[in-house]
Each structure stands twice: as C-alpha cells, then as structure tokens.
CSV table of C-alpha atoms and ligand atoms in Angstrom, one decimal:
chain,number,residue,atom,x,y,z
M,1,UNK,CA,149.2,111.3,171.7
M,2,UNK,CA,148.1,112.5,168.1
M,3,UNK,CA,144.7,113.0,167.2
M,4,UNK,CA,144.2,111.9,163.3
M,5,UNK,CA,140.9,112.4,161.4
M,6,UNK,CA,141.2,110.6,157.9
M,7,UNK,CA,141.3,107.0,156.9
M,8,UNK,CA,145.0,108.1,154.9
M,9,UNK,CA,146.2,109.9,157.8
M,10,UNK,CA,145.4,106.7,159.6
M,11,UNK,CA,147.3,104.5,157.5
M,12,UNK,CA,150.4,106.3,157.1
M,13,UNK,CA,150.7,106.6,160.9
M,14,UNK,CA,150.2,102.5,160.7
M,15,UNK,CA,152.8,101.8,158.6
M,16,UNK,CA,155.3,104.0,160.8
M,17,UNK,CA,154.9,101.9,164.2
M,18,UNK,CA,156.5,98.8,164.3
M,19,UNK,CA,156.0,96.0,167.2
M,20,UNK,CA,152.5,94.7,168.4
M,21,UNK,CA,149.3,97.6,167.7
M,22,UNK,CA,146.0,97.2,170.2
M,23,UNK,CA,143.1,98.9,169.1
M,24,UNK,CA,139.9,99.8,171.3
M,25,UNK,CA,136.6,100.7,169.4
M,26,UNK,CA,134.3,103.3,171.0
M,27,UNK,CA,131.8,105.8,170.3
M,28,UNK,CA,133.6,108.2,172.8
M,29,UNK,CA,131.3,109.8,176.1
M,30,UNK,CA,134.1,107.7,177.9
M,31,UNK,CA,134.3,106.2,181.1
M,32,UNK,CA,136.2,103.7,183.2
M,33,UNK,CA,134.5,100.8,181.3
M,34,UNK,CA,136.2,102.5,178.0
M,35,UNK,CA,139.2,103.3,180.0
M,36,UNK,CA,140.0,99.9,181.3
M,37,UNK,CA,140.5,98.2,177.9
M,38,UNK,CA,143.0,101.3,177.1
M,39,UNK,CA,144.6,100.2,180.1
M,40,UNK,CA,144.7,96.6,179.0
M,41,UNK,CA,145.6,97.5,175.4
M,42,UNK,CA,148.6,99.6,176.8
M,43,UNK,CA,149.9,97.0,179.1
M,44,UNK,CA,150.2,94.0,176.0
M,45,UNK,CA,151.1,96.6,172.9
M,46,UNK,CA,154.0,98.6,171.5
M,47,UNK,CA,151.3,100.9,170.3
M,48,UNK,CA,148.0,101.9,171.5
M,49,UNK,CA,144.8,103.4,168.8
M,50,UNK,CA,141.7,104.5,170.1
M,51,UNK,CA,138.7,105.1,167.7
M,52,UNK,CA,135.9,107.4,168.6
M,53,UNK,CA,132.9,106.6,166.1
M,54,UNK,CA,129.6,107.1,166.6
M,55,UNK,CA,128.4,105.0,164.1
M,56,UNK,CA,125.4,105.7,162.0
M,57,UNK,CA,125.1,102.7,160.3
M,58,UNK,CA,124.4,100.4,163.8
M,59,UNK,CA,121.6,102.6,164.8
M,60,UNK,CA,118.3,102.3,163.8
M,61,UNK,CA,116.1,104.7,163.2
M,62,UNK,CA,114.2,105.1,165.9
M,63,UNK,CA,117.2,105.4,168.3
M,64,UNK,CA,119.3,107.6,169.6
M,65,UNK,CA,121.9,108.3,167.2
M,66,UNK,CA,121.2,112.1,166.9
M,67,UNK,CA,121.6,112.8,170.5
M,68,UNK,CA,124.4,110.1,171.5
M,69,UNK,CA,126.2,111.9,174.0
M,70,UNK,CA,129.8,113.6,172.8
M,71,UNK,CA,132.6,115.3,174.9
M,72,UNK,CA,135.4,114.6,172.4
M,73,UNK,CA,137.6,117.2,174.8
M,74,UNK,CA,136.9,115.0,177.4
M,75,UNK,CA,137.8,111.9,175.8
M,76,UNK,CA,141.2,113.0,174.7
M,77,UNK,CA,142.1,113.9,178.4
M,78,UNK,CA,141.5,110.7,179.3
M,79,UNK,CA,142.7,108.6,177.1
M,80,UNK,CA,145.8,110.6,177.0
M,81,UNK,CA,146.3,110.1,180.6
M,82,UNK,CA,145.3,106.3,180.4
M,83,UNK,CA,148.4,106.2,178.0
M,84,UNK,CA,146.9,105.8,174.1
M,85,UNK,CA,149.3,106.9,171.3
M,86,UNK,CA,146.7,107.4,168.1
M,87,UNK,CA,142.9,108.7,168.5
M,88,UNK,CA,141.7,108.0,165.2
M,89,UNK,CA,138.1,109.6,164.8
M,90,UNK,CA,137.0,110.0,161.5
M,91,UNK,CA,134.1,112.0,160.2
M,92,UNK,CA,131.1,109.3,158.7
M,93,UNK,CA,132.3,110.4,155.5
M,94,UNK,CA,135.9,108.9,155.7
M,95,UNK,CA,134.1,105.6,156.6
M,96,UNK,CA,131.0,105.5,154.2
M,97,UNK,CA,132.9,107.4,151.2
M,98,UNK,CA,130.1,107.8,148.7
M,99,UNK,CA,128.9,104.7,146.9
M,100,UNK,CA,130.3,102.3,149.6
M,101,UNK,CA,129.2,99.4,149.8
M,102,UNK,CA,131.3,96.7,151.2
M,103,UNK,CA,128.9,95.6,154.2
M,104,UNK,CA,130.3,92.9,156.6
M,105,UNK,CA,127.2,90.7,157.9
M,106,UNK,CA,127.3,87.8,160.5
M,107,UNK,CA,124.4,85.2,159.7
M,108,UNK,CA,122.8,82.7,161.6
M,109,UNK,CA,121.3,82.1,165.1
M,110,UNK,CA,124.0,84.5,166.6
M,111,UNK,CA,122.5,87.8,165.2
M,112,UNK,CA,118.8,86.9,165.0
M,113,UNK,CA,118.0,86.9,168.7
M,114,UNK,CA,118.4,89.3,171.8
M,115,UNK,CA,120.1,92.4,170.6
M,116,UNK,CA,119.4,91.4,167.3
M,117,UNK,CA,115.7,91.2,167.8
M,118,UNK,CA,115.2,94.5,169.5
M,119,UNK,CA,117.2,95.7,167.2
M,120,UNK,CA,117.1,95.1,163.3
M,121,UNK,CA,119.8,96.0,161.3
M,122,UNK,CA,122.4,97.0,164.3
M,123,UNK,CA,125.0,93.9,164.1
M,124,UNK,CA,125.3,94.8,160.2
M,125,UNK,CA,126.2,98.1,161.1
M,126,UNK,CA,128.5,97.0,164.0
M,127,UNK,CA,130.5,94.1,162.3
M,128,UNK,CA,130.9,96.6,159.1
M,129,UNK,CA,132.3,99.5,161.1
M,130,UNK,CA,134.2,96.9,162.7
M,131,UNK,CA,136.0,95.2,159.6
M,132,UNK,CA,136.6,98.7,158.2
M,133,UNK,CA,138.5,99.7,161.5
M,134,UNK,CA,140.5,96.7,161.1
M,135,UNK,CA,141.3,97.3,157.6
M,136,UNK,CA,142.3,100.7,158.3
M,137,UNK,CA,144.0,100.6,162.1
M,138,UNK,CA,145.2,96.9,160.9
M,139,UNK,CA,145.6,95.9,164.7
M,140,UNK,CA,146.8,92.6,166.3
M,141,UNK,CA,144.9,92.8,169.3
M,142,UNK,CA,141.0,94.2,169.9
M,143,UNK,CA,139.6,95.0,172.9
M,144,UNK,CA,135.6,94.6,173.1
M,145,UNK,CA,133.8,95.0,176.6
M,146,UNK,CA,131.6,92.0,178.1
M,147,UNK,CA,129.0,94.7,178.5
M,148,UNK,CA,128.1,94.1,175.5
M,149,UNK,CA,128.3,90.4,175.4
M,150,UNK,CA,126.7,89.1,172.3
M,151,UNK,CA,128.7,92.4,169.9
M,152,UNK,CA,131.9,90.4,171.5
M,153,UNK,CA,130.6,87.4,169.9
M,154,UNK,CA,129.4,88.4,166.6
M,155,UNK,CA,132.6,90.3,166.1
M,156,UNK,CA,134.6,87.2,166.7
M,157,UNK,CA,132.3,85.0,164.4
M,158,UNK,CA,133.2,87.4,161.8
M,159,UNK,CA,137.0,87.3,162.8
M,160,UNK,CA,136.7,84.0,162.7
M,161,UNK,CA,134.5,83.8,158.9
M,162,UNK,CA,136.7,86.5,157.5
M,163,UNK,CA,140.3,84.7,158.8
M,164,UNK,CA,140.8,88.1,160.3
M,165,UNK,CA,144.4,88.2,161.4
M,166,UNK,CA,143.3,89.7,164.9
M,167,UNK,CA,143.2,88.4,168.5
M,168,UNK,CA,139.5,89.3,170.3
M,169,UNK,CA,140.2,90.6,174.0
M,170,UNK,CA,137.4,90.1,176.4
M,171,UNK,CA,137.3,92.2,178.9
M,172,UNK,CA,134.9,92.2,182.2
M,173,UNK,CA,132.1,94.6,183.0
M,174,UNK,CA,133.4,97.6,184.8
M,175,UNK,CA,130.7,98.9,187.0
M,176,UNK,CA,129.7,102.1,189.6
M,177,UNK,CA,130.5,101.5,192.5
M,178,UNK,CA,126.4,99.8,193.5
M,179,UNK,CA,126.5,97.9,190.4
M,180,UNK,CA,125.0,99.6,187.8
M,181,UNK,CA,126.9,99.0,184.4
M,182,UNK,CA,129.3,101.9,183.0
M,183,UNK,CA,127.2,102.8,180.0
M,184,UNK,CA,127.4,106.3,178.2
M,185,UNK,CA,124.0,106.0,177.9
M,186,UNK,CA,123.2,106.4,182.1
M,187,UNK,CA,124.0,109.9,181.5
M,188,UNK,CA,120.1,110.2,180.0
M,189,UNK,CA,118.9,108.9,182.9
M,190,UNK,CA,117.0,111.0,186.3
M,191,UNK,CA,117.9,110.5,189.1
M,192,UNK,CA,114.8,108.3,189.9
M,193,UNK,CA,115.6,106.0,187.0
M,194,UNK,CA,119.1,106.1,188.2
M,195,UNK,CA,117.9,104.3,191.6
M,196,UNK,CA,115.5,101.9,189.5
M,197,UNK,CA,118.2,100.7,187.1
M,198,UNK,CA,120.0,99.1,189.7
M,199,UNK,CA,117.3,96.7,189.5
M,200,UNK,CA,119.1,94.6,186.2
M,201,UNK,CA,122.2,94.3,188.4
M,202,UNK,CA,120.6,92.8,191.2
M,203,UNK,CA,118.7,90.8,188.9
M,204,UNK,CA,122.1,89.0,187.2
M,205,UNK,CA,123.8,89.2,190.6
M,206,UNK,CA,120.9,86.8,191.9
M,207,UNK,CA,121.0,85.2,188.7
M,208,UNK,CA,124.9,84.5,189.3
M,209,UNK,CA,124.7,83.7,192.9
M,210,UNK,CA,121.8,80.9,192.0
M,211,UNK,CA,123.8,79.2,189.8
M,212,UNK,CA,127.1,79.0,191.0
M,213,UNK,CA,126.7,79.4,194.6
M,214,UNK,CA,123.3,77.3,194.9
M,215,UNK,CA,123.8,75.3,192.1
M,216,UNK,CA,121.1,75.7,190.1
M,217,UNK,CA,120.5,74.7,186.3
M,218,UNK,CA,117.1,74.7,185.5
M,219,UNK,CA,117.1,77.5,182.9
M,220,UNK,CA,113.7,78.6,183.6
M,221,UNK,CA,114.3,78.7,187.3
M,222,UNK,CA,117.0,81.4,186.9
M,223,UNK,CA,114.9,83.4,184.2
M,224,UNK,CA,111.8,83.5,186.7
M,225,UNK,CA,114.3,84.6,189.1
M,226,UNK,CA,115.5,87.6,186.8
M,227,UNK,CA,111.8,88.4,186.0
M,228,UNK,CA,110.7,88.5,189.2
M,229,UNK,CA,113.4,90.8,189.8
M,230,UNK,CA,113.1,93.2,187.1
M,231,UNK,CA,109.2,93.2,188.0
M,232,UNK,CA,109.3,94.8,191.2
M,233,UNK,CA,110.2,97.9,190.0
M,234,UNK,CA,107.6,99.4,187.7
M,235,UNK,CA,110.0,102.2,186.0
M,236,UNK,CA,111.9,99.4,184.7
M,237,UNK,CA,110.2,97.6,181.5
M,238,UNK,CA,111.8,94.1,180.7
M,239,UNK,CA,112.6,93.6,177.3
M,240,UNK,CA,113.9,90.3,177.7
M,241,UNK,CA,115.3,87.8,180.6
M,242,UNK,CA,117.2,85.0,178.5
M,243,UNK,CA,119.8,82.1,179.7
M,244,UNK,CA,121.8,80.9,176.8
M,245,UNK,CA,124.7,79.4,175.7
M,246,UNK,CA,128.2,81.0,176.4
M,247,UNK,CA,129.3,81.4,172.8
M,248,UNK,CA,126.0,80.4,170.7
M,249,UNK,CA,123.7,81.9,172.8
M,250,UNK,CA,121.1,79.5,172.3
M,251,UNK,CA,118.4,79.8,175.1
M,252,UNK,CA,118.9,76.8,177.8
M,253,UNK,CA,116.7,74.2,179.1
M,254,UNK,CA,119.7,73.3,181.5
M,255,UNK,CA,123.2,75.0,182.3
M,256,UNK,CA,125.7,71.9,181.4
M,257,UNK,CA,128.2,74.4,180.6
M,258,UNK,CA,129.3,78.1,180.6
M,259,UNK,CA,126.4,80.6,180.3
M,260,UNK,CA,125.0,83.7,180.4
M,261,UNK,CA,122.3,85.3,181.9
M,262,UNK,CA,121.1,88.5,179.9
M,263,UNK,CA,118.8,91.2,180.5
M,264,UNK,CA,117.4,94.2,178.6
M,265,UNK,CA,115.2,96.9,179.7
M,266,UNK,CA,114.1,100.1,179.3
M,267,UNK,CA,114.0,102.6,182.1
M,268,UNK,CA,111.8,105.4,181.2
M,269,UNK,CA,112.9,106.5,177.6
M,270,UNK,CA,116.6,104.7,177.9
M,271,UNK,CA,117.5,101.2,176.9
M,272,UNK,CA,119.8,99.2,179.5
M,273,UNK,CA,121.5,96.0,178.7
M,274,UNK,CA,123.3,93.9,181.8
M,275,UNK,CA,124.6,90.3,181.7
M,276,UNK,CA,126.5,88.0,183.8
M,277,UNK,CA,129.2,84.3,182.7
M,278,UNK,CA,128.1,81.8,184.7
M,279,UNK,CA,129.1,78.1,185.1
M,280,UNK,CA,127.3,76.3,187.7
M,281,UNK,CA,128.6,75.1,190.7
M,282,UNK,CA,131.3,72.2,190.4
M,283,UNK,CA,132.2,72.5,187.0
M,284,UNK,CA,135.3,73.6,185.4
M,285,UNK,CA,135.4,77.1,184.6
M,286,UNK,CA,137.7,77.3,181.4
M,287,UNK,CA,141.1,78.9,181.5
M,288,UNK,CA,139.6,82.0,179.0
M,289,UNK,CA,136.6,82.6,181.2
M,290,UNK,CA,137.8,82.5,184.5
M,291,UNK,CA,138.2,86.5,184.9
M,292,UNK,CA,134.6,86.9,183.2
M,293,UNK,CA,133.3,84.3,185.5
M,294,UNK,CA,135.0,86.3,188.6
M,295,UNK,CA,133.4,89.7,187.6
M,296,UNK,CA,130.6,89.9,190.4
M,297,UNK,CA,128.0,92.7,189.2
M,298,UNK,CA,128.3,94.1,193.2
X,301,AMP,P1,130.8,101.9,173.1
X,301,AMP,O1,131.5,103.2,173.2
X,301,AMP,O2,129.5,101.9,174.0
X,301,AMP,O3,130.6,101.4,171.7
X,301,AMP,O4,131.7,100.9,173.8
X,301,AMP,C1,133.0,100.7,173.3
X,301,AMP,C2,133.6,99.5,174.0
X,301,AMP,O5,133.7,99.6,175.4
X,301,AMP,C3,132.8,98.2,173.7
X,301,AMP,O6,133.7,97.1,173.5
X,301,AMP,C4,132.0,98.0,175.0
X,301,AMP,O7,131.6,96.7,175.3
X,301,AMP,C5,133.0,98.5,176.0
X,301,AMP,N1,132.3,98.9,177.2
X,301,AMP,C6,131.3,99.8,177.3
X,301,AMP,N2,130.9,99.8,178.6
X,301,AMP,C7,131.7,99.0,179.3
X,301,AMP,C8,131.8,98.6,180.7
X,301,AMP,N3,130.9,99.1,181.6
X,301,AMP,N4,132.7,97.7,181.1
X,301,AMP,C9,133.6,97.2,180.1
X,301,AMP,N5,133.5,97.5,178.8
X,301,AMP,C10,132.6,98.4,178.4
C-alpha cells in the first residue's frame, strides 16, 4: 500500500494502474463502517484508493472541524489490512490551492432540507471535495455509506448534472453490535450519552418494523412514533424526525413507495444522524434497494 500526499503524486500513480479503480472518500478516525466499503471496493476493482480528508470547506463554523478526531497511524493499519492499494491524503492546500474557486453546488429541494437545514453551506463543501477527488483519483466506482443517506444522494445528483463518468455504490449502515451507528463522531461521546444514543436506533428500528411489518403508511403516524421515541430520553435533543421520499426526499403524506425515515439529534454537545429504507409491506422492493431495505438497525 503507498501513502501519497499531493494532487501530482496522485495523478501519476493514476495513470500507472490499468483495469477498473474504486475509490472510498473519508475523513479518516476509521471504523468498520469505513472498512466495509474498502472491503466492497476491493472485491469489484483492479485497484483500490482511499482518501483521508478532513474537509474544511463542509464544516461550518460552529462545528467541529478543529477537533475532528485523527489517528492517521491507525487508519493505514487498517486499511492496509482491509486490502487498499493508494491512501491519498492531501494537505487542504493541495485541494484549495490559492485562488481556487471551482465550487461544485447541487440546487434545489435536495440540499435545502434535513442536513441542509441544520447545516448551511455543508453539501457545497461536500459535492466540491467530491468532484475534485474524482478529477484527481478519476475512479469508476465510489463508495458512499447509507449513514449518510441524503450526501449519497446529492453526490449522485451531481454525478448525474455533471455526466460524471462514475458508478455511485451504496452501501448499508454498519452498526455496533446494539445498534448504534458507526460514526467517528461516538468517540466524543460519555458513557452516559453512549447508553442514550441508542435511543435514534430504536427509534428507526420501530420506524422500520411499522412500516414493513405492520404496514403502516400514514407518514405522520411513523414520525409520531420516532418522536415519541426520541422523547423519552431527555439527553437526547431531536433535531428533526422526517419521512420522505427515497431519492427526493420530499417529506410524505403517505409511503406509496420506497422511503426513508431520518432522524437527527444531539446528545449532549454531539450531533447524531440515523436513518432507515423502508417500503411498506406488500410492495416491491426494487432490485437496487433490496440490501438497504434488508439492513435492520438491530
Ligand atoms: P466520513 O469519514 O464520516 O466522511 O465517512 C466516509 C464514508 O463512510 C461516507 O460515505 C460515509 O457514509 C461512510 N460511513 C460512515 N459511517 C458509516 C457506517 N456506520 N456504515 C456505513 N458507512 C459509513
């Protein structure tokens, strides 16, 4: 595995392999949610880049982007044992040279709700870090985690607006072991948040298990239920509850269709996101959902 630290070092490694490249965005502080779209990227590539970014331009200014979490030792270990070829991890510099200003924006509904909302500015940041990557690492695969579902769906609306030649890669939550969500960002959390966080996945879990065990489609039905949820633990602030449209994400009267169920919270200081696919009970779950729909949270 070779480490490489500049955009030119990057491109002349490119230009040596030959046969399908997958590429895997991170911000590094890895884990087995990280490590299973390496896994993933190995198994359907000739060649295999990692990028470890913490990226300055998708945080605001209030967040965390200071004290992200970084253990780039760490991350090297384990993505050489998970089988990557190429760690790209540039300094901000080699991505935002001075005077840059080729910014990569998704408009519309898609990044003015949810994440969007909470958090102005951070899609920009994402789907330009994310073009630039692809420019550089010039993959034909790209593995983006259903943890965060609506970044998977921006960044394939821009594929989509920017004929991109890549291929998007879902890929289902990967979770501990009593359902909280891999997320580098647990590791700010006490141990008494800890136990209250697992409040989001029991909320989707209910969430999932009303729809497409029970049935239900009355999208303020399931929202109550995930409200409800959330509320009974008072470390755990709910941001919002939302039922919305698959790929859109329009909030939903009714389920007719494939849908997910979103929260966000913070617990204590620490922002949590959680979702779950659903479609309801006796529909057709289509051929690209089926292993998001399967991915219980617990
Ligand atoms: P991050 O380092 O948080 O920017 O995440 C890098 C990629 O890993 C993104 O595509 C995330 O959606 C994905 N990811 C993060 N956590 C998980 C998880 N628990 N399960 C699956 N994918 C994840």
């Amino acid at each position: 595995m070779i480490v490489i630290e500049t955009v030119a070092g990057m491109l002349a490694e490119r230009r040596r392999m030959s046969g399908a490249v997958g590429l895997v965005p991170t911000m590094g502080y890895l884990h087995e949610g990280h490590i299973s779209l390496v896994r993933r990227a190995r198994a359907e590539n000739e060649h295999v880049a990692v990028s470890i970014f913490v990226n300055p331009t998708q945080f605001g200014p209030n967040e965390d982007f200071e004290t992200y979490p970084r253990d780039t030792e760490r991350d090297l270990r384990l993505l050489d044992e998970a089988g990557a070829d190429v760690v790209f991890m540039p300094t901000p510099e080699e991505i935002y040279p001075p005077g840059f200003d080729e910014w990569v924006e998704v408009l519309g509904p898609l990044t003015e709700r949810l994440e969007a909302a909470a958090r102005p500015g951070h899609f920009r940041g994402v789907t330009t870090v994310v073009a630039r990557l692809f420019r550089i690492v010039q993959p034909d695969r790209a593995y983006f985690g259903q943890k965060d579902a609506q970044q998977l769906r921006v960044i394939r609306r821009m594929v989509t607006e920017q004929g991109l030649p890549v291929e998007i890669v879902p890929m289902p939550i990967v979770r501990e072991p009593d359902g909280l969500a891999m997320s580098s960002r647990n590791v700010y959390l006490s141990a008494q948040e800890r136990t209250a966080a697992l409040v989001l996945s029991r909320a989707v879990r209910e969430a999932r298990r009303m729809v497409i065990e029970d049935g239900v489609t009355d999208g303020d039905r399931v929202r109550d239920a995930v409200r409800s949820i959330v509320a009974e633990q008072p470390l755990v602030q709910l941001e919002y509850a939302s039922v919305a449209n698959e790929e859109s994400l329009a909030e939903l009267e009714h389920i007719t269709g494939p849908a997910l169920v979103l929260v966000a919270a913070k617990v204590g200081s620490t922002r949590l996101i959680d979702n779950v696919v659903v479609v309801p009970k006796g529909m057709p779950v289509p051929e690209g959902l089926r292993e998001l729909v399967q991915a219980s949270p617990g």
